XYZ file of N, CA and C in Angstrom:
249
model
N 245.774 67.166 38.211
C 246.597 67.294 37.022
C 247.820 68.145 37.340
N 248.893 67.671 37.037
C 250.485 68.426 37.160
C 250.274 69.239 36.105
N 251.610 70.466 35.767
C 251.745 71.300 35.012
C 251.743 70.354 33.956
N 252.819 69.540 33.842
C 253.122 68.800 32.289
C 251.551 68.258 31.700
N 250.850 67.931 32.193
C 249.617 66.952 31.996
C 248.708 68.341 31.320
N 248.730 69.825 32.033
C 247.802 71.035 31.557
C 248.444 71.328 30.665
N 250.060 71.294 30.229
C 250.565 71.807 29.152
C 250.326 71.094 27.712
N 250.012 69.683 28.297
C 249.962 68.816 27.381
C 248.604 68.940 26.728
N 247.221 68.830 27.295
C 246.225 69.052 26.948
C 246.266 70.455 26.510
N 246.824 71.743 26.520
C 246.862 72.848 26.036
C 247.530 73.071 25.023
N 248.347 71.876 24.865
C 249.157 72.158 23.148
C 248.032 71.261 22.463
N 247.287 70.162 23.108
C 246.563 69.363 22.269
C 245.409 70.494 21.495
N 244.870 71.626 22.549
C 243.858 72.205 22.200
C 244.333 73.089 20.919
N 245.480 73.671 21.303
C 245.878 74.790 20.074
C 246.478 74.359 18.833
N 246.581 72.899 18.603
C 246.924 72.231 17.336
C 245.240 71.652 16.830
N 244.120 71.347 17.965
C 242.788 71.397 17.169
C 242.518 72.745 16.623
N 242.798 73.618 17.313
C 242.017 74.908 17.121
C 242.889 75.465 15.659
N 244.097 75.383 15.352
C 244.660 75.267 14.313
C 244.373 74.972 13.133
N 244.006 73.430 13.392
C 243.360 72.700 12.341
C 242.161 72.776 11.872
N 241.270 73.203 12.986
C 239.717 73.561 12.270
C 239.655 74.699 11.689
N 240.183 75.788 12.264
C 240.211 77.117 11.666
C 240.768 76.920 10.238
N 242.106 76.287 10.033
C 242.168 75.931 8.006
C 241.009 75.161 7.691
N 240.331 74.108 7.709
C 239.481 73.615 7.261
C 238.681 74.845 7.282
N 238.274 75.723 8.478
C 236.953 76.030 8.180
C 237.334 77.286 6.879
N 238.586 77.708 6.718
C 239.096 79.186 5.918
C 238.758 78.198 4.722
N 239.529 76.833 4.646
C 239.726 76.256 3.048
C 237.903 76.079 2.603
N 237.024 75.821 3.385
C 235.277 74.859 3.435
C 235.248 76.674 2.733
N 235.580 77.570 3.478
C 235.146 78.922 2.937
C 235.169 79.686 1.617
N 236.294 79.204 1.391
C 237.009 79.801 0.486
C 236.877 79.020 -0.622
N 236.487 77.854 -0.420
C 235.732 76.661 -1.717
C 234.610 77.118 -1.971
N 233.468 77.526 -0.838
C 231.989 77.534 -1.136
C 231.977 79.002 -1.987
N 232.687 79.734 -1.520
C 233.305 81.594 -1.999
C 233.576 81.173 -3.570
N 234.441 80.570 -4.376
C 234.864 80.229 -5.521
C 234.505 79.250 -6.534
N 233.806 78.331 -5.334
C 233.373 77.124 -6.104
C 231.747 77.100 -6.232
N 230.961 77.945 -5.469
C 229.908 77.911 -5.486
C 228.681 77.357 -6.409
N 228.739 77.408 -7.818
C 228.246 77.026 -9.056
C 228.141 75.683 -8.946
N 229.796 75.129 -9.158
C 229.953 73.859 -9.072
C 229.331 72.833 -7.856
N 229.704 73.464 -7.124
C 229.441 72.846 -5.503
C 227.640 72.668 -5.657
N 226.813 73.516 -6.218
C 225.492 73.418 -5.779
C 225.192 72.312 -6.873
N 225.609 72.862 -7.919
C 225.123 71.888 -8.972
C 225.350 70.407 -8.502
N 226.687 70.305 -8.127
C 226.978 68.618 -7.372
C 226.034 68.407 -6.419
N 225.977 69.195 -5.728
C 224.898 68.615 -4.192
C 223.585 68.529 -4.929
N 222.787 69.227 -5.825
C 221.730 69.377 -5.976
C 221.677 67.946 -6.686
N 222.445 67.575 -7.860
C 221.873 66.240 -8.399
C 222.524 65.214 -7.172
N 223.455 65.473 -6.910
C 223.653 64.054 -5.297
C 222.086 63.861 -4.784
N 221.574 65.103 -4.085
C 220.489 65.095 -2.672
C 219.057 65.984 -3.533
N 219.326 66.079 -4.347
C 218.056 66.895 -5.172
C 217.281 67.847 -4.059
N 218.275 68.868 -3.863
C 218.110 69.961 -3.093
C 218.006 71.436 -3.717
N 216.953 72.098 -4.032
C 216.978 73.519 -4.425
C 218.272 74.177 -4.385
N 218.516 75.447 -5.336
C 219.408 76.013 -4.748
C 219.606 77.083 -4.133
N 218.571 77.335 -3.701
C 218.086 78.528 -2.849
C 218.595 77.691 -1.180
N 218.220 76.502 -1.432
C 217.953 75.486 0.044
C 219.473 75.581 0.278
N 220.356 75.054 -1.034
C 221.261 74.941 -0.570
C 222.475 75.935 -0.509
N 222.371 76.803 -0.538
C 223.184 78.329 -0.127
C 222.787 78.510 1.026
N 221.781 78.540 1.980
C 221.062 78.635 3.039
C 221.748 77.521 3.926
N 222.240 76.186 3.405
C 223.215 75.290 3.961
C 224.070 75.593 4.160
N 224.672 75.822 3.517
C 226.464 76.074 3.297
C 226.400 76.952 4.442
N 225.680 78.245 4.230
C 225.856 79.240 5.445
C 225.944 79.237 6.606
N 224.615 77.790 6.964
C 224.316 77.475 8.396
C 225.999 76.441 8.563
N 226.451 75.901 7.704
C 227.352 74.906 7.904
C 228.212 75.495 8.784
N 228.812 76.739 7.945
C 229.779 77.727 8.262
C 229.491 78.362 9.384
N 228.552 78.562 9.850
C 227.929 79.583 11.264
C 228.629 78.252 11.740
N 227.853 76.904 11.850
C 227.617 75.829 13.160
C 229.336 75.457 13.373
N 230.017 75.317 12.300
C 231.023 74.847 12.137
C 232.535 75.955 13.045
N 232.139 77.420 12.570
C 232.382 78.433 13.299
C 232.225 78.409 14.981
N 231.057 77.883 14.847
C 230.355 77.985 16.952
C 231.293 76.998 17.429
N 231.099 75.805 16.478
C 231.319 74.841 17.811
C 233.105 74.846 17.560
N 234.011 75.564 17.035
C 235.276 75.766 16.664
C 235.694 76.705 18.122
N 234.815 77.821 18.537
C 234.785 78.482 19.146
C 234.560 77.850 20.370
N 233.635 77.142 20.539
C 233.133 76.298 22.234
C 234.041 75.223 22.120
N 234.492 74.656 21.416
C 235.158 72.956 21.313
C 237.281 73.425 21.564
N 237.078 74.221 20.864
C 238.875 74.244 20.472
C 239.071 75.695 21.405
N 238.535 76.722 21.429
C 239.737 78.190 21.601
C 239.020 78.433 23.096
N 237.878 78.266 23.153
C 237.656 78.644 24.924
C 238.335 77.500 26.107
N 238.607 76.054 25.384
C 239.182 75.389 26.492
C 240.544 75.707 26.223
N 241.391 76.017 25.126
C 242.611 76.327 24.772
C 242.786 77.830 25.601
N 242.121 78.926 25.843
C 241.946 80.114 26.114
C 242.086 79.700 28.120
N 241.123 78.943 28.342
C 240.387 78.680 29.654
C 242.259 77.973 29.852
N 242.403 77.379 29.559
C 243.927 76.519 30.368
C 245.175 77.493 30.213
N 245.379 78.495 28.911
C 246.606 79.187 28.954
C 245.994 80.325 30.079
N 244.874 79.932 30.558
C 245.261 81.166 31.714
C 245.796 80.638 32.886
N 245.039 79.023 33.363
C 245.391 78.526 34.376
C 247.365 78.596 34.747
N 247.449 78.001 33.092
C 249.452 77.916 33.001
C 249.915 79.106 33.987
């Protein structure tokens, strides 16, 4: 791979890593405000407790967090060093 080809995949990474991080602030900041609403919808959608489903949302946000972290900013991190 030439410079242009690492620069290229390294702007690709920091416009994902961009984009998941708002989704994951906006997914946050919905479940933070909207919470009531949000369970009540899921619960008659999937007829899920709502104990079960606060315990979701959370894990969503952890998994969604990890793989933001392994998928987007360590290969974005790992190439602006190579540059």
């Amino acid at each position: 791979m030439d410079t242009t080809q690492v620069a290229l995949v390294t702007s690709f990474f920091g416009w994902c890593t961009i984009f998941n991080v708002s989704l994951l602030i906006l997914s946050t900041i919905s479940i933070c405000l909207m919470k009531e609403q949000i369970t009540v919808l899921h619960n008659k959608l999937f007829g899920v407790k709502e104990t079960n489903l606060l315990l979701a949302y959370f894990k969503y946000l952890a998994y969604y967090k990890l793989a933001i972290i392994v998928f987007n900013i360590v290969p974005y991190i790992s190439l602006k060093v190579i540059i």
